[in-house]
mmCIF file of C-alpha atoms and ligand atoms in Angstrom:
data_model
loop_
_atom_site.group_PDB
_atom_site.id
_atom_site.type_symbol
_atom_site.label_atom_id
_atom_site.label_comp_id
_atom_site.label_asym_id
_atom_site.label_seq_id
_atom_site.Cartn_x
_atom_site.Cartn_y
_atom_site.Cartn_z
ATOM 1 C CA MET A 1 20.677 -9.277 -47.736
ATOM 2 C CA LEU A 2 22.571 -8.821 -44.483
ATOM 3 C CA GLU A 3 20.592 -5.595 -43.916
ATOM 4 C CA LEU A 4 17.699 -7.876 -42.966
ATOM 5 C CA PHE A 5 19.566 -8.799 -39.807
ATOM 6 C CA ARG A 6 20.551 -5.275 -38.699
ATOM 7 C CA LEU A 7 19.000 -3.850 -35.530
ATOM 8 C CA ASP A 8 20.225 -0.251 -35.813
ATOM 9 C CA GLY A 9 18.008 2.250 -33.991
ATOM 10 C CA GLN A 10 16.114 -0.470 -32.149
ATOM 11 C CA VAL A 11 15.797 -1.025 -28.431
ATOM 12 C CA ALA A 12 15.815 -4.399 -26.682
ATOM 13 C CA LEU A 13 14.961 -5.388 -23.130
ATOM 14 C CA VAL A 14 16.741 -8.572 -21.975
ATOM 15 C CA THR A 15 15.890 -10.132 -18.608
ATOM 16 C CA GLY A 16 18.727 -11.885 -16.805
ATOM 17 C CA GLY A 17 21.158 -10.094 -19.088
ATOM 18 C CA ASP A 18 23.897 -9.759 -16.482
ATOM 19 C CA LYS A 19 25.387 -13.215 -17.082
ATOM 20 C CA GLY A 20 25.014 -16.562 -18.832
ATOM 21 C CA LEU A 21 22.802 -16.920 -21.888
ATOM 22 C CA GLY A 22 21.101 -13.548 -21.331
ATOM 23 C CA GLN A 23 24.459 -11.809 -21.456
ATOM 24 C CA GLY A 24 25.299 -13.622 -24.708
ATOM 25 C CA ILE A 25 21.959 -12.559 -26.207
ATOM 26 C CA ALA A 26 22.269 -8.937 -25.015
ATOM 27 C CA LEU A 27 25.738 -8.654 -26.578
ATOM 28 C CA ALA A 28 24.601 -10.231 -29.847
ATOM 29 C CA LEU A 29 21.721 -7.759 -30.152
ATOM 30 C CA ALA A 30 24.027 -4.821 -29.348
ATOM 31 C CA ARG A 31 26.602 -5.966 -31.894
ATOM 32 C CA ALA A 32 23.794 -6.146 -34.472
ATOM 33 C CA GLY A 33 22.955 -2.508 -33.678
ATOM 34 C CA ALA A 34 20.434 -2.413 -30.811
ATOM 35 C CA ASP A 35 20.526 -0.412 -27.592
ATOM 36 C CA VAL A 36 19.796 -2.723 -24.677
ATOM 37 C CA ALA A 37 18.096 -2.478 -21.279
ATOM 38 C CA VAL A 38 19.707 -5.202 -19.167
ATOM 39 C CA VAL A 39 17.468 -6.449 -16.377
ATOM 40 C CA SER A 40 18.953 -8.282 -13.420
ATOM 41 C CA ARG A 41 17.987 -9.057 -9.860
ATOM 42 C CA SER A 42 21.138 -7.444 -8.464
ATOM 43 C CA GLY A 43 21.194 -4.430 -10.768
ATOM 44 C CA ASN A 44 24.897 -5.182 -11.278
ATOM 45 C CA ALA A 45 25.316 -5.658 -15.005
ATOM 46 C CA VAL A 46 28.713 -3.963 -15.317
ATOM 47 C CA ALA A 47 30.308 -6.616 -17.544
ATOM 48 C CA THR A 48 27.383 -6.646 -19.981
ATOM 49 C CA LEU A 49 27.114 -2.848 -20.045
ATOM 50 C CA SER A 50 30.804 -2.388 -20.756
ATOM 51 C CA ALA A 51 30.668 -4.894 -23.638
ATOM 52 C CA ILE A 52 27.579 -3.112 -25.027
ATOM 53 C CA ALA A 53 29.487 0.188 -24.825
ATOM 54 C CA SER A 54 32.445 -1.429 -26.629
ATOM 55 C CA ALA A 55 30.020 -2.325 -29.417
ATOM 56 C CA GLY A 56 29.181 1.391 -29.656
ATOM 57 C CA ARG A 57 25.635 0.988 -28.308
ATOM 58 C CA ARG A 58 23.767 2.339 -25.317
ATOM 59 C CA GLY A 59 23.037 0.034 -22.416
ATOM 60 C CA VAL A 60 21.161 0.664 -19.197
ATOM 61 C CA ALA A 61 20.917 -1.555 -16.128
ATOM 62 C CA LEU A 62 17.472 -2.099 -14.627
ATOM 63 C CA THR A 63 16.935 -3.879 -11.318
ATOM 64 C CA ALA A 64 13.998 -6.219 -10.785
ATOM 65 C CA ASP A 65 13.157 -9.352 -8.838
ATOM 66 C CA LEU A 66 11.082 -11.347 -11.302
ATOM 67 C CA SER A 67 9.845 -13.792 -8.683
ATOM 68 C CA SER A 68 6.976 -11.313 -8.543
ATOM 69 C CA THR A 69 5.145 -9.640 -11.403
ATOM 70 C CA ALA A 70 5.086 -6.315 -9.496
ATOM 71 C CA PRO A 71 8.135 -4.728 -11.219
ATOM 72 C CA ILE A 72 7.092 -5.605 -14.752
ATOM 73 C CA GLU A 73 5.091 -2.578 -15.851
ATOM 74 C CA GLY A 74 7.922 -0.429 -14.457
ATOM 75 C CA LEU A 75 10.539 -2.281 -16.521
ATOM 76 C CA ILE A 76 8.706 -1.540 -19.751
ATOM 77 C CA ASN A 77 8.174 2.116 -18.754
ATOM 78 C CA ASP A 78 11.810 2.559 -17.640
ATOM 79 C CA THR A 79 13.111 1.101 -20.913
ATOM 80 C CA VAL A 80 11.012 3.512 -22.952
ATOM 81 C CA ALA A 81 11.900 6.431 -20.635
ATOM 82 C CA GLN A 82 15.656 5.755 -20.767
ATOM 83 C CA LEU A 83 16.173 4.397 -24.291
ATOM 84 C CA GLY A 84 13.242 5.992 -26.102
ATOM 85 C CA ARG A 85 11.286 2.958 -27.334
ATOM 86 C CA LEU A 86 10.900 -0.822 -27.106
ATOM 87 C CA ASP A 87 11.180 -3.093 -30.149
ATOM 88 C CA ILE A 88 12.525 -6.375 -28.786
ATOM 89 C CA LEU A 89 11.734 -8.246 -25.564
ATOM 90 C CA VAL A 90 13.860 -11.241 -24.568
ATOM 91 C CA ASN A 91 12.405 -13.223 -21.670
ATOM 92 C CA ASN A 92 15.555 -15.006 -20.588
ATOM 93 C CA ALA A 93 15.680 -14.882 -16.762
ATOM 94 C CA GLY A 94 15.095 -18.311 -15.306
ATOM 95 C CA ILE A 95 15.940 -20.634 -12.432
ATOM 96 C CA ILE A 96 16.120 -24.388 -11.921
ATOM 97 C CA ARG A 97 15.587 -26.455 -8.750
ATOM 98 C CA ARG A 98 16.470 -30.149 -8.761
ATOM 99 C CA ALA A 99 14.949 -32.909 -6.597
ATOM 100 C CA PRO A 100 13.166 -36.240 -7.113
ATOM 101 C CA ALA A 101 9.469 -35.660 -7.867
ATOM 102 C CA THR A 102 8.322 -37.458 -4.702
ATOM 103 C CA GLU A 103 10.402 -35.092 -2.567
ATOM 104 C CA TYR A 104 9.922 -31.931 -4.596
ATOM 105 C CA ASP A 105 9.199 -29.045 -2.268
ATOM 106 C CA TRP A 106 6.140 -26.875 -2.916
ATOM 107 C CA ASN A 107 8.198 -23.705 -2.431
ATOM 108 C CA ASP A 108 10.639 -24.851 -5.127
ATOM 109 C CA TRP A 109 7.734 -25.626 -7.450
ATOM 110 C CA ARG A 110 6.278 -22.153 -6.893
ATOM 111 C CA ALA A 111 9.651 -20.390 -7.178
ATOM 112 C CA VAL A 112 10.372 -21.982 -10.567
ATOM 113 C CA LEU A 113 6.873 -21.294 -11.919
ATOM 114 C CA ASP A 114 6.973 -17.684 -10.641
ATOM 115 C CA VAL A 115 10.163 -16.741 -12.504
ATOM 116 C CA ASN A 116 10.069 -19.121 -15.480
ATOM 117 C CA LEU A 117 6.386 -18.757 -16.352
ATOM 118 C CA ASP A 118 4.433 -16.058 -14.481
ATOM 119 C CA ALA A 119 7.013 -13.324 -15.122
ATOM 120 C CA VAL A 120 7.329 -14.389 -18.762
ATOM 121 C CA TRP A 121 3.572 -14.160 -19.219
ATOM 122 C CA ALA A 122 3.308 -10.758 -17.507
ATOM 123 C CA LEU A 123 6.230 -9.310 -19.496
ATOM 124 C CA CYS A 124 4.782 -10.651 -22.761
ATOM 125 C CA GLN A 125 1.399 -9.119 -21.967
ATOM 126 C CA SER A 126 2.820 -5.756 -20.984
ATOM 127 C CA ALA A 127 5.241 -5.498 -23.932
ATOM 128 C CA GLY A 128 2.637 -6.973 -26.279
ATOM 129 C CA ARG A 129 0.181 -4.158 -25.562
ATOM 130 C CA LEU A 130 2.837 -1.580 -26.448
ATOM 131 C CA MET A 131 4.031 -3.486 -29.542
ATOM 132 C CA ILE A 132 0.492 -3.991 -30.866
ATOM 133 C CA ALA A 133 -0.096 -0.240 -30.510
ATOM 134 C CA GLN A 134 3.071 0.492 -32.527
ATOM 135 C CA ARG A 135 2.253 -2.327 -34.980
ATOM 136 C CA ARG A 136 5.656 -3.955 -34.672
ATOM 137 C CA GLY A 137 7.709 -5.835 -32.155
ATOM 138 C CA LYS A 138 9.707 -8.981 -31.520
ATOM 139 C CA ILE A 139 9.261 -11.160 -28.446
ATOM 140 C CA ILE A 140 11.740 -13.977 -27.844
ATOM 141 C CA ASN A 141 11.087 -16.355 -24.967
ATOM 142 C CA VAL A 142 13.961 -18.537 -23.813
ATOM 143 C CA ALA A 143 12.520 -22.025 -23.430
ATOM 144 C CA SER A 144 14.683 -25.183 -23.321
ATOM 145 C CA VAL A 145 14.944 -28.643 -24.810
ATOM 146 C CA LEU A 146 12.846 -29.380 -21.711
ATOM 147 C CA ALA A 147 9.981 -27.737 -23.599
ATOM 148 C CA PHE A 148 9.999 -31.068 -25.483
ATOM 149 C CA GLN A 149 11.432 -33.531 -22.951
ATOM 150 C CA GLY A 150 10.822 -34.199 -19.262
ATOM 151 C CA GLY A 151 14.412 -34.277 -18.032
ATOM 152 C CA LEU A 152 15.384 -35.812 -14.695
ATOM 153 C CA ARG A 153 14.549 -34.387 -11.227
ATOM 154 C CA VAL A 154 13.287 -31.085 -12.677
ATOM 155 C CA PRO A 155 9.472 -31.407 -12.804
ATOM 156 C CA ALA A 156 8.730 -27.702 -12.231
ATOM 157 C CA TYR A 157 11.301 -26.622 -14.805
ATOM 158 C CA ALA A 158 10.001 -29.036 -17.458
ATOM 159 C CA ALA A 159 6.413 -27.947 -16.754
ATOM 160 C CA ALA A 160 7.332 -24.258 -16.982
ATOM 161 C CA LYS A 161 9.330 -24.644 -20.203
ATOM 162 C CA HIS A 162 6.553 -26.680 -21.885
ATOM 163 C CA ALA A 163 4.199 -23.879 -20.821
ATOM 164 C CA VAL A 164 6.501 -21.211 -22.277
ATOM 165 C CA ALA A 165 6.384 -23.017 -25.643
ATOM 166 C CA GLY A 166 2.579 -23.121 -25.450
ATOM 167 C CA LEU A 167 2.352 -19.479 -24.418
ATOM 168 C CA THR A 168 4.632 -18.497 -27.308
ATOM 169 C CA LYS A 169 2.285 -20.170 -29.806
ATOM 170 C CA ALA A 170 -0.873 -18.814 -28.165
ATOM 171 C CA LEU A 171 0.388 -15.220 -28.268
ATOM 172 C CA ALA A 172 1.717 -15.609 -31.818
ATOM 173 C CA ASN A 173 -1.745 -16.647 -32.972
ATOM 174 C CA GLU A 174 -3.286 -13.469 -31.539
ATOM 175 C CA TRP A 175 -0.557 -10.964 -32.323
ATOM 176 C CA ALA A 176 0.911 -11.990 -35.707
ATOM 177 C CA ARG A 177 -1.678 -9.893 -37.551
ATOM 178 C CA PHE A 178 -0.447 -6.794 -35.702
ATOM 179 C CA GLY A 179 3.151 -7.227 -36.884
ATOM 180 C CA VAL A 180 4.267 -8.607 -33.531
ATOM 181 C CA ASN A 181 6.400 -11.773 -33.736
ATOM 182 C CA VAL A 182 6.371 -14.072 -30.718
ATOM 183 C CA ASN A 183 8.899 -16.901 -30.924
ATOM 184 C CA ALA A 184 11.121 -18.911 -28.606
ATOM 185 C CA ILE A 185 14.659 -20.243 -28.492
ATOM 186 C CA ALA A 186 15.151 -23.686 -26.967
ATOM 187 C CA PRO A 187 18.783 -24.046 -25.904
ATOM 188 C CA GLY A 188 20.271 -27.452 -25.248
ATOM 189 C CA TYR A 189 22.915 -28.056 -22.571
ATOM 190 C CA MET A 190 24.933 -24.852 -22.199
ATOM 191 C CA VAL A 191 27.836 -23.904 -19.931
ATOM 192 C CA THR A 192 26.320 -21.439 -17.416
ATOM 193 C CA ASP A 193 25.565 -21.339 -13.670
ATOM 194 C CA ASN A 194 22.217 -23.030 -14.459
ATOM 195 C CA THR A 195 24.022 -26.282 -15.344
ATOM 196 C CA GLN A 196 26.896 -26.072 -12.829
ATOM 197 C CA ALA A 197 25.497 -28.955 -10.743
ATOM 198 C CA LEU A 198 25.267 -31.208 -13.812
ATOM 199 C CA ARG A 199 28.810 -30.390 -14.862
ATOM 200 C CA ASP A 200 30.051 -31.020 -11.311
ATOM 201 C CA ASP A 201 28.703 -34.591 -11.531
ATOM 202 C CA PRO A 202 31.224 -36.444 -13.737
ATOM 203 C CA GLU A 203 28.768 -39.239 -14.602
ATOM 204 C CA ARG A 204 25.952 -36.857 -15.696
ATOM 205 C CA TYR A 205 28.431 -34.622 -17.507
ATOM 206 C CA ARG A 206 29.750 -37.591 -19.522
ATOM 207 C CA GLN A 207 26.252 -38.981 -20.249
ATOM 208 C CA ILE A 208 25.053 -35.616 -21.547
ATOM 209 C CA LEU A 209 28.190 -34.923 -23.594
ATOM 210 C CA GLU A 210 28.016 -38.356 -25.250
ATOM 211 C CA ARG A 211 24.497 -37.611 -26.498
ATOM 212 C CA ILE A 212 25.303 -34.248 -28.094
ATOM 213 C CA PRO A 213 26.048 -34.824 -31.804
ATOM 214 C CA ALA A 214 28.129 -31.631 -31.971
ATOM 215 C CA GLY A 215 30.479 -33.231 -29.423
ATOM 216 C CA ARG A 216 30.513 -30.300 -26.993
ATOM 217 C CA TRP A 217 28.303 -28.381 -24.583
ATOM 218 C CA GLY A 218 26.983 -25.064 -25.866
ATOM 219 C CA VAL A 219 28.204 -21.625 -24.775
ATOM 220 C CA PRO A 220 26.271 -18.316 -24.637
ATOM 221 C CA LYS A 221 27.576 -17.075 -27.988
ATOM 222 C CA ASP A 222 26.034 -20.122 -29.678
ATOM 223 C CA LEU A 223 22.652 -18.349 -29.278
ATOM 224 C CA ALA A 224 23.773 -15.181 -31.081
ATOM 225 C CA GLY A 225 22.573 -16.155 -34.549
ATOM 226 C CA ALA A 226 19.172 -17.403 -33.386
ATOM 227 C CA ALA A 227 18.632 -14.290 -31.251
ATOM 228 C CA ILE A 228 19.560 -11.847 -34.023
ATOM 229 C CA PHE A 229 17.405 -13.765 -36.510
ATOM 230 C CA LEU A 230 14.322 -13.728 -34.261
ATOM 231 C CA ALA A 231 14.892 -10.061 -33.291
ATOM 232 C CA SER A 232 15.347 -8.791 -36.839
ATOM 233 C CA SER A 233 13.315 -8.319 -40.017
ATOM 234 C CA ALA A 234 14.802 -11.594 -41.276
ATOM 235 C CA SER A 235 12.113 -13.371 -39.205
ATOM 236 C CA ASP A 236 9.148 -11.130 -40.040
ATOM 237 C CA TYR A 237 7.067 -14.095 -41.309
ATOM 238 C CA VAL A 238 8.153 -16.443 -38.487
ATOM 239 C CA HIS A 239 5.478 -16.714 -35.789
ATOM 240 C CA GLY A 240 5.058 -19.129 -32.885
ATOM 241 C CA HIS A 241 8.247 -21.032 -33.646
ATOM 242 C CA VAL A 242 10.444 -22.694 -31.034
ATOM 243 C CA LEU A 243 13.956 -22.582 -32.496
ATOM 244 C CA VAL A 244 16.114 -25.348 -31.046
ATOM 245 C CA VAL A 245 19.825 -24.564 -30.571
ATOM 246 C CA ASP A 246 21.150 -27.735 -28.987
ATOM 247 C CA GLY A 247 24.103 -29.142 -30.930
ATOM 248 C CA GLY A 248 21.721 -31.797 -32.259
ATOM 249 C CA TRP A 249 20.587 -33.123 -28.835
ATOM 250 C CA LEU A 250 16.908 -33.507 -29.807
ATOM 251 C CA ALA A 251 17.753 -35.182 -33.091
ATOM 252 C CA ARG A 252 19.106 -38.221 -31.198
HETATM 253 P P1 LIG B 301 22.141 -18.336 -15.262
HETATM 254 O O1 LIG B 301 21.849 -18.892 -13.917
HETATM 255 O O2 LIG B 301 23.543 -18.044 -15.652
HETATM 256 O O3 LIG B 301 21.300 -17.011 -15.516
HETATM 257 C C1 LIG B 301 19.975 -16.871 -15.074
HETATM 258 C C2 LIG B 301 19.585 -15.419 -15.147
HETATM 259 O O4 LIG B 301 18.258 -15.260 -14.650
HETATM 260 C C3 LIG B 301 20.491 -14.533 -14.322
HETATM 261 O O5 LIG B 301 20.767 -13.353 -15.012
HETATM 262 C C4 LIG B 301 19.638 -14.239 -13.100
HETATM 263 O O6 LIG B 301 19.945 -12.988 -12.511
HETATM 264 C C5 LIG B 301 18.252 -14.223 -13.712
HETATM 265 N N1 LIG B 301 17.250 -14.430 -12.671
HETATM 266 C C6 LIG B 301 17.022 -15.560 -11.965
HETATM 267 N N2 LIG B 301 16.058 -15.334 -11.055
HETATM 268 C C7 LIG B 301 15.679 -14.039 -11.179
HETATM 269 C C8 LIG B 301 14.748 -13.215 -10.509
HETATM 270 N N3 LIG B 301 14.005 -13.652 -9.483
HETATM 271 N N4 LIG B 301 14.621 -11.936 -10.914
HETATM 272 C C9 LIG B 301 15.376 -11.451 -11.924
HETATM 273 N N5 LIG B 301 16.280 -12.185 -12.590
HETATM 274 C C10 LIG B 301 16.431 -13.462 -12.222
HETATM 275 O O7 LIG B 301 21.503 -19.383 -16.257
HETATM 276 P P2 LIG B 301 21.344 -19.394 -17.838
HETATM 277 O O8 LIG B 301 21.695 -20.759 -18.279
HETATM 278 O O9 LIG B 301 22.012 -18.244 -18.467
HETATM 279 O O10 LIG B 301 19.762 -19.259 -17.973
HETATM 280 C C11 LIG B 301 19.134 -18.318 -18.816
HETATM 281 C C12 LIG B 301 17.876 -18.922 -19.401
HETATM 282 O O11 LIG B 301 18.243 -20.001 -20.251
HETATM 283 C C13 LIG B 301 16.929 -19.515 -18.359
HETATM 284 O O12 LIG B 301 15.592 -19.244 -18.722
HETATM 285 C C14 LIG B 301 17.209 -21.003 -18.461
HETATM 286 O O13 LIG B 301 16.119 -21.772 -18.055
HETATM 287 C C15 LIG B 301 17.465 -21.128 -19.944
HETATM 288 N N6 LIG B 301 18.166 -22.337 -20.366
HETATM 289 C C16 LIG B 301 19.426 -22.606 -19.939
HETATM 290 C C17 LIG B 301 20.047 -23.755 -20.395
HETATM 291 C C18 LIG B 301 21.450 -24.132 -19.993
HETATM 292 O O14 LIG B 301 21.887 -25.229 -20.313
HETATM 293 N N7 LIG B 301 22.187 -23.280 -19.319
HETATM 294 C C19 LIG B 301 19.390 -24.627 -21.253
HETATM 295 C C20 LIG B 301 18.100 -24.301 -21.666
HETATM 296 C C21 LIG B 301 17.502 -23.156 -21.222
#
């Protein structure tokens, strides 16, 4: 049965794979057998690439600023040119900007929507065309528990993540018949740069920790199982699902 989860001979593209949750997902896919194109804004993905190499897989670093959709077609083409094909797309890159709604700056609103929604849409569309043509593919969008909740002081982020959940379902409805699975992972509160400000605030840190039934914040490797499942044949009949990995946060 474990063969169902193997990714040997497959190629994944992971945005924001240089650090944080994207790095955890890229490594999980490599350890399950995939070669991985690691997209980052800086182009410096040395740590991820060396761990992929240690897993005996090929990794390539691609540079792109996903605050614009301009680089997206190129990312898909470069992945195919350098690694030979594209089977798995993980839309992980994302940003967060915090401020009370009454003071929320328009530029922050736009910046969050550009990276967390527009780039996700454009990458899904571009990869989807290729995957439909090859009659197979796996798209995994990284949403959040804020695809279900509003959060505090993060209106653009909550709006974008709700939209990512909706987009995931909309695309699944159109593409399932072509053998293309579109699903999402909704992480809870995880230890990465994204949540540094929350963890630096002792009161917020304690409030959040107290609500997590698992009794701890998540770490990038906590997403490994969900990512491998949604990238592999094990999930071939799973379409439009938002898989929550949150230590039980939403169950409270
Ligand atoms: P992080 O800040 O460590 O990583 C964010 C990644 O996105 C980085 O690799 C960064 O380079 C990339 N990125 C940001 N802006 C970019 C741009 N303009 N162009 C290209 N790449 C860009 O944070 P993280 O927690 O690892 O976040 C990864 C994803 O997980 C995000 O979509 C985030 O919303 C989501 N998420 C995080 C948490 C959490 O608790 N950390 C919870 C739920 C969802």
